C-alpha positions as a printed Julia matrix, in Angstrom:
212×3 Matrix{Float64}:
 112.8   104.66  -74.14
 115.64  102.41  -72.96
 116.6   101.42  -76.51
 116.59  105.03  -77.71
 118.68  106.18  -74.73
 121.25  103.44  -75.41
 121.86  104.53  -78.99
 125.2   106.28  -79.55
 123.51  108.69  -81.95
 121.26  109.79  -79.1
 124.28  110.39  -76.86
 125.94  112.5   -79.54
 122.8   114.55  -80.12
 122.2   115.23  -76.42
 125.79  116.36  -75.83
 125.73  118.52  -78.96
 122.7   120.3   -77.5
 124.23  120.54  -74.02
 127.75  121.57  -75.04
 127.7   125.25  -74.06
 126.02  124.7   -70.71
 128.29  121.73  -69.98
 131.39  123.83  -70.65
 130.19  126.6   -68.33
 129.47  124.2   -65.48
 132.28  121.66  -65.72
 135.3   123.14  -67.53
 136.84  124.56  -64.35
 135.75  121.68  -62.1
 138.88  120.35  -60.38
 137.19  117.86  -58.05
 139.16  115.01  -59.67
 142.5   116.85  -59.71
 144.07  114.56  -57.1
 143.48  111.53  -59.31
 144.69  113.38  -62.4
 147.85  114.44  -60.58
 148.61  110.88  -59.5
 147.99  109.62  -63.02
 150.13  112.36  -64.55
 152.98  111.68  -62.13
 152.92  107.96  -62.95
 153.84  108.69  -66.58
 157.14  110.1   -67.74
 156.6   113.52  -69.31
 156.01  114.13  -72.11
 153.76  111.11  -72.62
 151.22  110.79  -75.41
 147.87  110.44  -73.62
 144.47  109.8   -75.19
 141.66  111.58  -73.34
 138.68  109.36  -74.17
 135.4   111.27  -74.14
 137.27  114.54  -73.69
 134.25  116.84  -73.95
 135.46  120.45  -74.3
 138.98  119.42  -73.32
 139.2   120.42  -69.67
 141.06  117.32  -68.5
 143.25  117.35  -71.6
 144.26  120.92  -70.81
 145.11  119.86  -67.28
 147.35  117.03  -68.48
 148.98  119.36  -70.99
 149.82  121.78  -68.19
 151.67  118.9   -66.51
 154.0   118.48  -69.48
 152.18  115.74  -71.37
 150.92  115.58  -74.97
 147.16  114.99  -74.8
 144.97  113.97  -77.71
 141.22  114.24  -77.18
 138.42  112.26  -78.77
 134.71  112.83  -78.25
 131.5   111.74  -79.93
 130.13  115.31  -79.85
 131.38  117.76  -82.47
 129.83  120.66  -80.56
 131.74  119.74  -77.4
 135.0   119.91  -79.33
 134.0   123.19  -80.98
 133.14  124.8   -77.66
 136.53  123.81  -76.26
 138.38  125.33  -79.2
 136.29  128.48  -79.63
 135.47  129.45  -76.05
 138.42  128.03  -74.12
 141.19  128.18  -76.7
 142.01  124.48  -76.38
 144.91  123.97  -78.8
 145.87  120.33  -78.44
 144.58  117.82  -81.04
 140.94  116.8   -80.64
 139.02  114.58  -83.04
 135.43  113.46  -83.32
 134.94  109.71  -82.99
 133.62  106.88  -80.86
 135.15  104.49  -78.37
 133.79  101.58  -80.36
 136.04  102.4   -83.34
 138.97  104.59  -82.35
 140.64  106.26  -85.38
 144.18  105.53  -84.21
 146.71  102.85  -85.01
 147.42  100.1   -82.5
 149.85  100.63  -79.65
 150.39  104.35  -80.18
 149.53  105.85  -76.77
 151.56  105.81  -73.55
 148.45  106.29  -71.43
 144.68  106.66  -71.53
 142.41  108.87  -69.47
 138.89  107.41  -69.51
 136.98  109.87  -67.34
 133.34  108.84  -66.95
 133.29  107.89  -70.64
 131.79  104.46  -69.96
 128.84  106.07  -68.2
 126.72  106.21  -71.36
 127.9   102.89  -72.83
 125.36  100.07  -72.33
 126.83   97.31  -70.19
 126.36   94.77  -72.97
 128.81   96.79  -75.12
 131.5    97.5   -72.54
 133.58   94.37  -73.2
 134.21   95.33  -76.83
 134.93   98.95  -75.86
 137.54   97.83  -73.32
 139.19   95.71  -76.0
 139.29   98.66  -78.41
 140.82  100.87  -75.73
 143.45   98.22  -75.06
 144.28   98.09  -78.77
 145.54  101.68  -78.96
 147.77  101.68  -75.86
 151.31  100.35  -75.62
 152.04   97.23  -73.58
 152.56   98.26  -69.95
 150.85  101.57  -70.65
 148.95  103.07  -67.75
 145.33  104.22  -67.7
 143.04  106.03  -65.29
 139.42  104.89  -65.5
 136.86  107.03  -63.65
 133.38  105.6   -63.12
 130.21  106.0   -61.15
 129.92  103.25  -58.54
 126.79  101.15  -58.39
 125.07   98.02  -59.61
 122.52   99.21  -62.1
 122.01  100.45  -65.62
 119.17  102.92  -65.98
 117.74  105.7   -68.1
 118.2   109.18  -66.67
 116.85  112.56  -67.71
 119.54  114.7   -69.34
 119.77  117.53  -66.82
 121.01  120.13  -69.31
 118.55  119.33  -72.12
 114.85  119.25  -71.28
 112.96  116.22  -72.51
 116.04  114.18  -73.42
 117.3   110.95  -71.84
 120.57  109.04  -71.56
 121.58  105.6   -70.41
 123.7   105.58  -67.23
 125.78  102.51  -66.39
 127.22  102.09  -62.88
 129.96   99.63  -61.98
 131.54   97.88  -59.03
 134.98   96.3   -59.1
 133.85   92.64  -58.82
 131.59   93.06  -61.86
 134.04   95.01  -64.01
 137.36   93.35  -63.19
 136.72   90.13  -65.17
 135.81   92.2   -68.23
 138.98   94.25  -67.84
 141.16   91.16  -67.58
 139.51   89.55  -70.59
 140.24   92.71  -72.6
 143.92   92.71  -71.61
 144.0    95.04  -68.61
 145.43   94.48  -65.15
 143.76   96.32  -62.27
 146.39   97.94  -60.04
 144.31   99.96  -57.59
 140.78  101.16  -56.84
 139.85  104.31  -54.93
 136.51  105.81  -53.97
 135.34  109.41  -53.89
 132.28  111.54  -53.27
 130.38  113.14  -56.16
 130.69  116.85  -56.85
 127.61  118.9   -56.0
 126.92  119.88  -59.62
 126.92  116.31  -60.96
 123.55  115.0   -62.1
 124.38  111.46  -60.93
 125.09  111.51  -57.21
 126.46  107.99  -56.85
 130.03  107.79  -55.46
 133.0   107.95  -57.8
 135.28  105.01  -58.51
 138.84  105.54  -59.78
 140.68  102.53  -61.22
 144.35  102.48  -62.18
 145.01  100.01  -64.99
 148.09   98.59  -66.7
 147.9    97.2   -70.23
 149.03   93.57  -70.16
């Protein structure tokens, strides 16, 4: 079960199946707005921002309303479709993976990586961090939102009966060396409580990063 849950194809399939329910539950969730506002204010508008694992585009819409130019990428085609068809999301969104981003190097001013590492196995995170660093400009700023903890485990997908996903938790001492090796400098770390509707009730961890 662990190997199946870790497969990116499994993640895509589960989120394709969950897309409509996910949009209804989370699109209007503003529990992370304070972090998004701080991130938005740290970048001169309009900045070109990649929303990594954008889902239906809720955070991208939020950044767009703050004067920025968001571009979304998500592994799930259905998530992107739901955002366009049911929420009228109009900014660019493309299907793709964090492992191989379909963008040229050094194009983005900032990255929003909101819980996108949650379903990446820990053994693969180093290469993902390097790929994320590739597409951002030197001295570009990123907001990385995580679930805080020590473990990597298989969880039941709450919106799709009988399906499972890998869930990777992180603490700063474990992740910081990987960030630095990939070319990121950690500027700050903040902690927050989970929203009631979240299936994983571990605390939130918000990291502000600068591309070296």
